[in-house]
């Protein structure tokens, strides 16, 4: 099938290369010339395991090309995906300006029947918005349909998540339009859910908000554990053993970040308000997430007697492992807190340091994990990269001014840290100190 994908960010690029790899003729569209140059050379502008390999392969096989002209790509395609960003505006509602302008350009390229697929996360009712823009631009109603096909891929496992999706959601007004996407996705052999437009749009918000709620729930339990002497690790395991709950997204830590959860939880809260429902539960899910990092830093500040004049090592900057994405990363809140209270920071991350450096040229960056803790009064584990799980804690401790470890993702056991001579503080469990 001939397909255009407008927007070559995470969602657009992964969707494009996977569809191309399935043998479709794909045109990727982006308005950033440097990104286009990289893509044409087979270089992925984002760090995502496996992506560059598929990109190179599909270019070589002639199944994917890139252009900056939406109209030109649309003219040659039966299905056009909109996969541009919808970042939160100042009031928390998603900023739809990119979706709107893309819809206008798509309208100018429609020559024959085209299915316009919205993959960007948009408020309920936006399918109608895109449809209205294309119709108002003079495209006859029988020449196009708008379909909602939300994306559930995770950064770091995006290709696999696309190939092995739990479900493919297709929301459309007319069955014929939905069937076009069923045909496109059929080779993946995944369960397909065909709904109306509004339901498909809501499935995306509800799924991400539910997962964020699960994490906030276990993080709230971690706070009770710290107060009552329980261990959230044991509590989570016991709770997760109930098949109805499952262990997935029940890992306590510093809280959730990234490009989706913060935006989508906020987005659903906002959409609910707009429709006249006060979704108080979601406001609390956000509040727990914010206070989780703040509480962790309060504990560290208390232990050190404040951050003024203290040097803090930060291990991990990305919002989660296997990505260089730092959007709503907990590392940023941590760095800002330390700097704001008169401390200094040295940080290390295997891939995300360059992105943080753009925001924080005012901190030091270690080029190697064993340099991060030199002279530190405390070491904070922020992102659970595999290489940190294997790190030699004795070697790290030997370089520190004070042997204090705050483990924000519970990747070390208290026993291992204490054996390495470190004072161990974590989430949802009492602190442990080495015997004198
Ligand atoms: C998420 C959704 O999972 C995906 O379906 C959607 O398409 C986009 O948003 P992503 O943001 O890539 O994907 O990351 P994910 O692995 O879901 O993690 C989100 C955040 O939750 C991270 O900050 C992670 O550290 C945190 N998290 C996740 C926890 O704190 N505990 C957990 O148990 C799971």
CSV table of C-alpha atoms and ligand atoms in Angstrom, one decimal:
chain,number,residue,atom,x,y,z
A,1,UNK,CA,0.0,0.0,0.0
A,2,UNK,CA,1.2,3.6,-0.6
A,3,UNK,CA,1.5,5.4,2.7
A,4,UNK,CA,2.6,8.8,3.9
A,5,UNK,CA,3.7,9.6,7.4
A,6,UNK,CA,3.8,13.2,8.4
A,7,UNK,CA,6.2,13.8,11.3
A,8,UNK,CA,9.3,11.7,11.8
A,9,UNK,CA,9.5,11.8,15.6
A,10,UNK,CA,9.3,8.6,17.7
A,11,UNK,CA,5.8,7.6,16.6
A,12,UNK,CA,6.0,8.7,13.0
A,13,UNK,CA,9.5,7.3,12.2
A,14,UNK,CA,8.9,3.9,13.9
A,15,UNK,CA,5.5,3.6,12.2
A,16,UNK,CA,7.0,4.5,8.9
A,17,UNK,CA,9.9,2.1,9.0
A,18,UNK,CA,7.8,-0.8,10.3
A,19,UNK,CA,5.2,-0.3,7.5
A,20,UNK,CA,8.0,0.0,4.9
A,21,UNK,CA,9.6,-3.2,6.3
A,22,UNK,CA,6.3,-4.9,5.7
A,23,UNK,CA,6.6,-4.1,2.0
A,24,UNK,CA,4.5,-0.9,1.8
A,25,UNK,CA,5.7,2.1,-0.1
A,26,UNK,CA,6.2,4.8,2.5
A,27,UNK,CA,7.0,8.5,2.3
A,28,UNK,CA,8.2,10.1,5.5
A,29,UNK,CA,7.6,13.9,5.7
A,30,UNK,CA,9.3,16.4,8.0
A,31,UNK,CA,9.9,20.1,7.8
A,32,UNK,CA,13.3,19.9,9.5
A,33,UNK,CA,16.0,19.9,6.8
A,34,UNK,CA,18.8,18.5,9.0
A,35,UNK,CA,16.6,15.7,10.1
A,36,UNK,CA,15.7,14.9,6.5
A,37,UNK,CA,19.4,14.8,5.6
A,38,UNK,CA,20.1,12.4,8.4
A,39,UNK,CA,17.1,10.2,7.6
A,40,UNK,CA,18.1,10.0,3.9
A,41,UNK,CA,21.6,8.9,4.9
A,42,UNK,CA,20.0,6.1,7.0
A,43,UNK,CA,20.8,7.8,10.3
A,44,UNK,CA,18.2,7.8,13.0
A,45,UNK,CA,17.9,11.3,14.7
A,46,UNK,CA,16.6,9.6,17.8
A,47,UNK,CA,18.2,6.9,20.0
A,48,UNK,CA,16.0,3.8,19.8
A,49,UNK,CA,17.4,0.3,19.8
A,50,UNK,CA,17.0,-1.4,16.4
A,51,UNK,CA,15.5,1.6,14.6
A,52,UNK,CA,18.5,2.6,12.5
A,53,UNK,CA,19.0,-1.0,11.3
A,54,UNK,CA,15.4,-1.1,10.0
A,55,UNK,CA,15.7,2.4,8.6
A,56,UNK,CA,18.9,1.5,6.6
A,57,UNK,CA,17.3,-1.8,5.4
A,58,UNK,CA,14.1,-0.1,4.1
A,59,UNK,CA,16.0,2.7,2.4
A,60,UNK,CA,18.2,0.1,0.6
A,61,UNK,CA,15.1,-1.9,-0.4
A,62,UNK,CA,13.6,1.3,-1.8
A,63,UNK,CA,10.5,1.0,0.5
A,64,UNK,CA,10.9,4.4,2.2
A,65,UNK,CA,11.8,7.9,1.0
A,66,UNK,CA,11.7,11.3,2.7
A,67,UNK,CA,10.5,14.7,1.7
A,68,UNK,CA,9.5,18.0,3.2
A,69,UNK,CA,6.4,18.4,1.0
A,70,UNK,CA,3.2,17.2,2.6
A,71,UNK,CA,1.1,17.8,-0.5
A,72,UNK,CA,3.5,15.8,-2.7
A,73,UNK,CA,3.5,12.9,-0.3
A,74,UNK,CA,-0.3,12.9,0.0
A,75,UNK,CA,-0.8,13.0,-3.8
A,76,UNK,CA,1.0,9.7,-4.0
A,77,UNK,CA,-0.6,8.0,-1.0
A,78,UNK,CA,-3.8,6.1,-0.2
A,79,UNK,CA,-3.3,6.4,3.6
A,80,UNK,CA,-1.7,9.4,5.3
A,81,UNK,CA,-0.7,9.3,9.0
A,82,UNK,CA,-0.5,12.5,11.1
A,83,UNK,CA,2.2,11.8,13.7
A,84,UNK,CA,3.2,15.3,14.8
A,85,UNK,CA,3.7,16.5,18.4
A,86,UNK,CA,0.9,17.7,20.6
A,87,UNK,CA,2.9,19.2,23.5
A,88,UNK,CA,1.0,20.5,26.5
A,89,UNK,CA,0.2,24.2,26.3
A,90,UNK,CA,0.6,26.5,29.4
A,91,UNK,CA,-2.9,25.5,30.7
A,92,UNK,CA,-2.2,21.8,30.3
A,93,UNK,CA,-4.4,21.2,27.3
A,94,UNK,CA,-2.6,19.7,24.2
A,95,UNK,CA,-1.3,22.2,21.7
A,96,UNK,CA,-2.9,21.2,18.4
A,97,UNK,CA,-1.4,23.8,16.2
A,98,UNK,CA,0.9,21.3,14.4
A,99,UNK,CA,-2.0,18.9,13.8
A,100,UNK,CA,-4.1,21.7,12.4
A,101,UNK,CA,-1.5,23.0,10.0
A,102,UNK,CA,-0.7,19.5,8.8
A,103,UNK,CA,-4.4,18.9,8.2
A,104,UNK,CA,-4.5,22.0,6.0
A,105,UNK,CA,-1.5,20.9,4.0
A,106,UNK,CA,-2.9,17.4,3.6
A,107,UNK,CA,-6.1,18.9,2.2
A,108,UNK,CA,-4.1,20.6,-0.6
A,109,UNK,CA,-2.6,17.2,-1.7
A,110,UNK,CA,-5.8,15.1,-1.8
A,111,UNK,CA,-6.5,14.1,-5.5
A,112,UNK,CA,-8.2,10.7,-5.0
A,113,UNK,CA,-9.9,8.9,-2.0
A,114,UNK,CA,-7.5,9.2,1.0
A,115,UNK,CA,-7.7,7.9,4.5
A,116,UNK,CA,-6.2,10.4,6.9
A,117,UNK,CA,-5.1,8.7,10.1
A,118,UNK,CA,-4.5,10.6,13.3
A,119,UNK,CA,-1.8,9.0,15.3
A,120,UNK,CA,-1.0,12.0,17.4
A,121,UNK,CA,-2.6,12.0,20.9
A,122,UNK,CA,-5.4,14.5,20.6
A,123,UNK,CA,-8.4,15.4,22.8
A,124,UNK,CA,-11.6,13.6,22.3
A,125,UNK,CA,-13.4,15.2,19.3
A,126,UNK,CA,-10.2,16.1,17.4
A,127,UNK,CA,-11.0,13.6,14.7
A,128,UNK,CA,-13.9,15.9,13.8
A,129,UNK,CA,-11.6,18.9,13.9
A,130,UNK,CA,-9.2,17.4,11.3
A,131,UNK,CA,-12.2,16.4,9.2
A,132,UNK,CA,-13.6,19.9,9.4
A,133,UNK,CA,-10.3,21.5,8.4
A,134,UNK,CA,-10.0,19.3,5.3
A,135,UNK,CA,-13.7,19.8,4.4
A,136,UNK,CA,-13.4,23.6,4.8
A,137,UNK,CA,-10.4,23.6,2.5
A,138,UNK,CA,-12.8,22.4,-0.2
A,139,UNK,CA,-12.1,18.6,-0.3
A,140,UNK,CA,-15.4,16.8,-1.1
A,141,UNK,CA,-16.6,14.5,1.7
A,142,UNK,CA,-16.5,11.4,-0.4
A,143,UNK,CA,-12.8,11.9,-1.2
A,144,UNK,CA,-11.5,11.3,2.3
A,145,UNK,CA,-12.1,9.8,5.7
A,146,UNK,CA,-10.5,10.6,9.1
A,147,UNK,CA,-9.5,7.7,11.3
A,148,UNK,CA,-8.1,7.6,14.8
A,149,UNK,CA,-5.3,5.1,15.3
A,150,UNK,CA,-3.6,5.8,18.6
A,151,UNK,CA,-0.1,4.6,19.3
A,152,UNK,CA,0.9,2.6,22.4
A,153,UNK,CA,4.6,2.1,21.7
A,154,UNK,CA,7.2,2.7,24.5
A,155,UNK,CA,10.5,4.4,23.9
A,156,UNK,CA,13.3,2.0,24.2
A,157,UNK,CA,11.2,-0.9,22.8
A,158,UNK,CA,9.3,1.0,20.1
A,159,UNK,CA,9.9,-1.5,17.2
A,160,UNK,CA,9.0,-4.5,19.2
A,161,UNK,CA,5.9,-2.8,20.7
A,162,UNK,CA,4.7,-1.9,17.2
A,163,UNK,CA,5.3,-5.4,15.8
A,164,UNK,CA,3.8,-7.1,18.8
A,165,UNK,CA,1.1,-4.6,19.9
A,166,UNK,CA,-1.4,-5.9,22.4
A,167,UNK,CA,-4.1,-4.4,20.3
A,168,UNK,CA,-4.5,-2.0,17.3
A,169,UNK,CA,-7.2,0.5,17.9
A,170,UNK,CA,-9.0,1.9,14.8
A,171,UNK,CA,-11.7,4.5,15.3
A,172,UNK,CA,-13.7,5.6,12.3
A,173,UNK,CA,-17.1,7.0,11.3
A,174,UNK,CA,-17.4,4.7,8.3
A,175,UNK,CA,-16.5,1.0,8.2
A,176,UNK,CA,-14.8,1.2,4.8
A,177,UNK,CA,-12.2,3.6,6.2
A,178,UNK,CA,-11.5,1.4,9.1
A,179,UNK,CA,-11.2,-1.6,6.8
A,180,UNK,CA,-8.4,0.1,4.9
A,181,UNK,CA,-6.3,0.2,8.1
A,182,UNK,CA,-7.3,-3.4,8.9
A,183,UNK,CA,-5.9,-4.3,5.5
A,184,UNK,CA,-2.7,-2.3,6.1
A,185,UNK,CA,-2.1,-3.9,9.6
A,186,UNK,CA,-3.3,-7.4,8.7
A,187,UNK,CA,0.2,-8.9,8.2
A,188,UNK,CA,1.1,-8.1,11.9
A,189,UNK,CA,-1.7,-10.5,13.0
A,190,UNK,CA,-2.6,-8.4,16.1
A,191,UNK,CA,-6.0,-8.1,17.7
A,192,UNK,CA,-7.9,-5.1,16.2
A,193,UNK,CA,-10.5,-3.0,18.0
A,194,UNK,CA,-12.7,-1.1,15.7
A,195,UNK,CA,-14.6,1.8,17.4
A,196,UNK,CA,-16.0,5.2,16.7
A,197,UNK,CA,-13.6,8.1,16.6
A,198,UNK,CA,-14.2,9.5,20.1
A,199,UNK,CA,-13.8,6.0,21.7
A,200,UNK,CA,-10.5,5.5,20.0
A,201,UNK,CA,-9.2,8.9,21.1
A,202,UNK,CA,-10.3,8.1,24.7
A,203,UNK,CA,-8.7,4.7,24.7
A,204,UNK,CA,-5.3,6.3,24.4
A,205,UNK,CA,-5.8,8.8,27.2
A,206,UNK,CA,-7.4,6.2,29.5
A,207,UNK,CA,-4.7,3.6,28.9
A,208,UNK,CA,-1.8,5.9,29.7
A,209,UNK,CA,-3.6,7.5,32.6
A,210,UNK,CA,-4.4,4.1,34.1
A,211,UNK,CA,-0.8,3.0,33.9
A,212,UNK,CA,0.4,6.3,35.4
A,213,UNK,CA,-2.2,5.8,38.2
A,214,UNK,CA,-0.8,2.3,38.9
A,215,UNK,CA,2.7,3.8,39.3
A,216,UNK,CA,1.4,6.7,41.5
A,217,UNK,CA,-0.5,4.2,43.6
A,218,UNK,CA,2.5,2.0,44.4
A,219,UNK,CA,4.5,5.2,45.0
A,220,UNK,CA,1.9,6.4,47.5
A,221,UNK,CA,2.2,2.9,49.2
A,222,UNK,CA,6.0,3.4,49.2
A,223,UNK,CA,5.4,6.6,51.3
A,224,UNK,CA,3.3,4.7,53.8
A,225,UNK,CA,6.0,2.0,53.9
A,226,UNK,CA,8.6,4.6,54.8
A,227,UNK,CA,6.4,5.8,57.7
A,228,UNK,CA,5.3,2.4,59.0
A,229,UNK,CA,8.5,0.3,58.5
A,230,UNK,CA,7.1,-2.0,55.7
A,231,UNK,CA,9.1,-2.7,52.6
A,232,UNK,CA,7.4,-1.6,49.4
A,233,UNK,CA,9.3,-4.2,47.4
A,234,UNK,CA,7.6,-7.0,49.4
A,235,UNK,CA,4.3,-5.2,49.3
A,236,UNK,CA,4.4,-4.7,45.6
A,237,UNK,CA,5.3,-8.3,45.0
A,238,UNK,CA,2.4,-9.5,47.2
A,239,UNK,CA,-0.1,-7.2,45.5
A,240,UNK,CA,1.1,-8.1,42.0
A,241,UNK,CA,0.7,-11.8,42.6
A,242,UNK,CA,-3.0,-11.2,42.2
A,243,UNK,CA,-3.5,-11.9,38.4
A,244,UNK,CA,-6.1,-9.2,38.3
A,245,UNK,CA,-3.5,-6.6,39.3
A,246,UNK,CA,-0.3,-7.9,37.6
A,247,UNK,CA,3.3,-6.8,38.3
A,248,UNK,CA,3.5,-4.5,35.2
A,249,UNK,CA,3.8,-0.8,35.9
A,250,UNK,CA,3.9,-1.5,39.6
A,251,UNK,CA,7.6,-0.7,40.1
A,252,UNK,CA,8.0,2.0,42.8
A,253,UNK,CA,10.6,4.7,42.2
A,254,UNK,CA,11.0,8.4,41.7
A,255,UNK,CA,7.8,8.6,39.6
A,256,UNK,CA,6.9,8.7,35.9
A,257,UNK,CA,8.2,11.1,33.2
A,258,UNK,CA,8.7,11.0,29.5
A,259,UNK,CA,6.8,12.3,26.5
A,260,UNK,CA,3.5,10.6,27.1
A,261,UNK,CA,2.4,10.1,30.7
A,262,UNK,CA,2.8,13.7,31.9
A,263,UNK,CA,1.1,15.0,28.7
A,264,UNK,CA,-1.7,12.4,28.6
A,265,UNK,CA,-2.7,12.5,32.2
A,266,UNK,CA,-2.8,16.2,32.1
A,267,UNK,CA,-4.6,16.0,28.8
A,268,UNK,CA,-7.3,13.7,30.1
A,269,UNK,CA,-7.8,15.8,33.2
A,270,UNK,CA,-8.3,18.8,31.0
A,271,UNK,CA,-10.6,17.0,28.5
A,272,UNK,CA,-12.7,15.8,31.4
A,273,UNK,CA,-13.1,19.3,32.8
A,274,UNK,CA,-14.0,20.6,29.3
A,275,UNK,CA,-16.8,18.0,29.2
A,276,UNK,CA,-18.0,18.9,32.7
A,277,UNK,CA,-16.5,16.0,34.7
A,278,UNK,CA,-14.1,16.8,37.6
A,279,UNK,CA,-11.6,13.9,37.4
A,280,UNK,CA,-10.2,14.5,40.9
A,281,UNK,CA,-8.4,11.1,40.9
A,282,UNK,CA,-6.2,12.2,38.1
A,283,UNK,CA,-5.2,15.4,39.8
A,284,UNK,CA,-4.1,13.3,42.8
A,285,UNK,CA,-2.2,10.9,40.4
A,286,UNK,CA,-0.2,14.0,39.2
A,287,UNK,CA,0.3,15.3,42.8
A,288,UNK,CA,1.6,12.0,44.1
A,289,UNK,CA,4.1,11.9,41.1
A,290,UNK,CA,5.4,15.3,41.8
A,291,UNK,CA,5.7,14.9,45.6
A,292,UNK,CA,7.5,11.5,45.2
A,293,UNK,CA,10.7,13.1,43.9
A,294,UNK,CA,10.3,16.1,46.3
A,295,UNK,CA,10.0,13.7,49.3
A,296,UNK,CA,13.1,11.8,48.2
A,297,UNK,CA,15.1,15.0,47.9
A,298,UNK,CA,13.7,16.2,51.3
A,299,UNK,CA,15.1,13.0,52.9
A,300,UNK,CA,18.5,13.6,51.2
A,301,UNK,CA,18.5,17.2,52.3
A,302,UNK,CA,17.8,16.3,55.8
A,303,UNK,CA,20.6,13.7,55.8
A,304,UNK,CA,23.1,16.2,54.5
A,305,UNK,CA,21.9,19.2,56.6
A,306,UNK,CA,20.8,21.0,53.4
A,307,UNK,CA,22.3,21.2,49.9
A,308,UNK,CA,24.3,24.4,50.4
A,309,UNK,CA,28.0,23.7,49.7
A,310,UNK,CA,27.2,20.0,49.0
A,311,UNK,CA,28.4,18.2,45.9
A,312,UNK,CA,25.9,15.7,44.5
A,313,UNK,CA,26.5,12.9,42.0
A,314,UNK,CA,23.6,12.0,39.7
A,315,UNK,CA,23.7,8.6,38.0
A,316,UNK,CA,21.3,8.5,35.0
A,317,UNK,CA,19.6,11.5,33.3
A,318,UNK,CA,17.2,9.9,30.8
A,319,UNK,CA,13.5,9.6,31.9
A,320,UNK,CA,14.0,5.9,31.7
A,321,UNK,CA,16.7,3.5,30.4
A,322,UNK,CA,17.4,2.8,26.7
A,323,UNK,CA,16.5,6.3,25.6
A,324,UNK,CA,18.1,9.7,25.4
A,325,UNK,CA,14.8,11.4,26.0
A,326,UNK,CA,14.9,13.7,29.0
A,327,UNK,CA,11.3,15.1,28.7
A,328,UNK,CA,9.9,15.4,32.3
A,329,UNK,CA,12.9,13.4,33.5
A,330,UNK,CA,13.2,13.2,37.2
A,331,UNK,CA,16.9,14.1,36.9
A,332,UNK,CA,15.9,17.6,35.9
A,333,UNK,CA,13.9,18.3,39.1
A,334,UNK,CA,16.7,16.8,41.1
A,335,UNK,CA,19.4,18.9,39.5
A,336,UNK,CA,17.3,22.1,39.8
A,337,UNK,CA,16.6,21.4,43.5
A,338,UNK,CA,20.3,20.9,44.4
A,339,UNK,CA,21.4,24.0,42.3
A,340,UNK,CA,18.6,26.1,43.7
A,341,UNK,CA,19.6,25.4,47.2
A,342,UNK,CA,23.3,26.2,46.7
A,343,UNK,CA,24.8,22.8,45.9
A,344,UNK,CA,26.8,21.5,42.9
A,345,UNK,CA,26.1,18.5,40.6
A,346,UNK,CA,28.1,16.1,38.5
A,347,UNK,CA,26.1,13.8,36.3
A,348,UNK,CA,26.5,10.8,34.1
A,349,UNK,CA,24.3,9.1,31.6
A,350,UNK,CA,25.3,6.7,28.8
A,351,UNK,CA,23.3,8.6,26.1
A,352,UNK,CA,21.3,11.5,27.5
A,353,UNK,CA,24.0,13.8,28.8
A,354,UNK,CA,24.2,15.9,25.7
A,355,UNK,CA,20.5,16.7,25.9
A,356,UNK,CA,20.7,17.7,29.5
A,357,UNK,CA,23.9,19.8,28.8
A,358,UNK,CA,21.7,22.0,26.6
A,359,UNK,CA,19.5,22.9,29.5
A,360,UNK,CA,22.2,22.7,32.2
A,361,UNK,CA,25.6,23.9,31.0
A,362,UNK,CA,26.0,24.9,34.7
A,363,UNK,CA,26.8,21.4,36.0
A,364,UNK,CA,29.7,19.0,35.5
A,365,UNK,CA,29.4,15.9,33.3
A,366,UNK,CA,31.4,12.7,33.9
A,367,UNK,CA,32.6,10.9,30.8
A,368,UNK,CA,32.5,7.6,32.7
A,369,UNK,CA,30.4,6.1,35.4
A,370,UNK,CA,33.4,5.8,37.8
A,371,UNK,CA,34.1,9.5,37.5
A,372,UNK,CA,30.6,10.6,38.5
A,373,UNK,CA,30.9,10.2,42.3
A,374,UNK,CA,34.4,11.8,42.8
A,375,UNK,CA,34.2,14.1,45.8
A,376,UNK,CA,30.5,13.7,46.2
A,377,UNK,CA,28.6,14.1,49.4
A,378,UNK,CA,25.9,11.8,48.1
A,379,UNK,CA,25.2,9.7,45.0
A,380,UNK,CA,21.7,9.5,43.6
A,381,UNK,CA,20.6,6.7,41.3
A,382,UNK,CA,18.0,8.3,39.0
A,383,UNK,CA,17.7,6.0,35.9
A,384,UNK,CA,18.0,2.2,36.1
A,385,UNK,CA,20.3,1.6,33.1
A,386,UNK,CA,21.6,-2.0,33.1
A,387,UNK,CA,25.2,-0.8,33.3
A,388,UNK,CA,24.4,0.8,36.7
A,389,UNK,CA,23.1,-2.5,38.0
A,390,UNK,CA,26.4,-4.1,37.4
A,391,UNK,CA,28.5,-1.2,38.7
A,392,UNK,CA,31.3,-1.8,41.3
A,393,UNK,CA,29.9,0.0,44.3
A,394,UNK,CA,33.1,-0.2,46.3
A,395,UNK,CA,35.0,1.5,43.4
A,396,UNK,CA,32.4,4.3,43.4
A,397,UNK,CA,32.4,4.6,47.2
A,398,UNK,CA,36.2,5.0,47.3
A,399,UNK,CA,35.9,8.2,45.2
A,400,UNK,CA,33.2,9.8,47.4
A,401,UNK,CA,33.6,12.4,50.2
A,402,UNK,CA,30.7,10.9,52.1
A,403,UNK,CA,29.5,7.3,51.4
A,404,UNK,CA,25.8,8.0,51.0
A,405,UNK,CA,23.8,6.3,48.3
A,406,UNK,CA,20.2,7.4,47.5
A,407,UNK,CA,18.7,4.8,45.2
A,408,UNK,CA,15.7,6.3,43.4
A,409,UNK,CA,14.8,3.1,41.5
A,410,UNK,CA,15.5,0.4,44.0
A,411,UNK,CA,18.1,-1.3,41.8
A,412,UNK,CA,20.6,-2.2,44.6
A,413,UNK,CA,19.9,-4.4,47.6
A,414,UNK,CA,20.5,-2.8,51.0
A,415,UNK,CA,22.8,-5.7,51.8
A,416,UNK,CA,25.0,-5.1,48.7
A,417,UNK,CA,25.3,-1.4,49.3
A,418,UNK,CA,26.1,-1.8,53.0
A,419,UNK,CA,28.7,-4.5,52.2
A,420,UNK,CA,30.3,-1.9,49.8
A,421,UNK,CA,30.6,0.4,52.8
A,422,UNK,CA,27.7,2.7,51.7
A,423,UNK,CA,24.9,4.1,53.7
A,424,UNK,CA,21.8,3.0,51.7
A,425,UNK,CA,18.6,5.0,51.4
A,426,UNK,CA,15.9,4.0,48.9
A,427,UNK,CA,12.2,4.3,48.1
A,428,UNK,CA,9.7,2.7,50.4
A,429,UNK,CA,12.1,1.0,52.8
A,430,UNK,CA,14.0,1.9,56.0
A,431,UNK,CA,17.6,3.2,55.4
A,432,UNK,CA,20.5,0.9,56.2
A,433,UNK,CA,24.0,1.9,57.4
A,434,UNK,CA,27.2,-0.2,57.5
A,435,UNK,CA,28.1,-1.5,60.9
A,436,UNK,CA,30.8,0.6,62.6
B,1,LIG,C1,4.4,5.2,27.6
B,1,LIG,C2,3.4,4.1,27.4
B,1,LIG,O1,3.8,2.9,28.1
B,1,LIG,C3,3.1,3.8,25.9
B,1,LIG,O2,2.1,2.8,25.8
B,1,LIG,C4,2.7,5.1,25.3
B,1,LIG,O3,2.6,5.0,23.9
B,1,LIG,C5,3.7,6.2,25.5
B,1,LIG,O4,3.9,6.4,26.9
B,1,LIG,P1,7.0,5.6,27.5
B,1,LIG,O5,6.7,7.0,28.0
B,1,LIG,O6,7.9,5.3,26.4
B,1,LIG,O7,5.6,4.8,27.1
B,1,LIG,O8,7.6,4.8,28.8
B,1,LIG,P2,7.1,3.7,29.9
B,1,LIG,O9,8.0,2.5,29.8
B,1,LIG,O10,5.7,3.5,29.8
B,1,LIG,O11,7.5,4.5,31.2
B,1,LIG,C6,6.9,5.7,31.6
B,1,LIG,C7,7.4,6.3,32.9
B,1,LIG,O12,6.9,5.5,34.0
B,1,LIG,C8,8.9,6.2,33.0
B,1,LIG,O13,9.4,7.5,33.6
B,1,LIG,C9,9.2,5.1,33.9
B,1,LIG,O14,10.4,5.2,34.7
B,1,LIG,C10,8.0,5.1,34.8
B,1,LIG,N1,7.7,3.8,35.4
B,1,LIG,C11,7.2,2.8,34.5
B,1,LIG,C12,7.7,3.6,36.8
B,1,LIG,O15,8.1,4.5,37.5
B,1,LIG,N2,7.3,2.3,37.3
B,1,LIG,C13,6.9,1.3,36.5
B,1,LIG,O16,6.5,0.3,37.0
B,1,LIG,C14,6.8,1.5,35.1
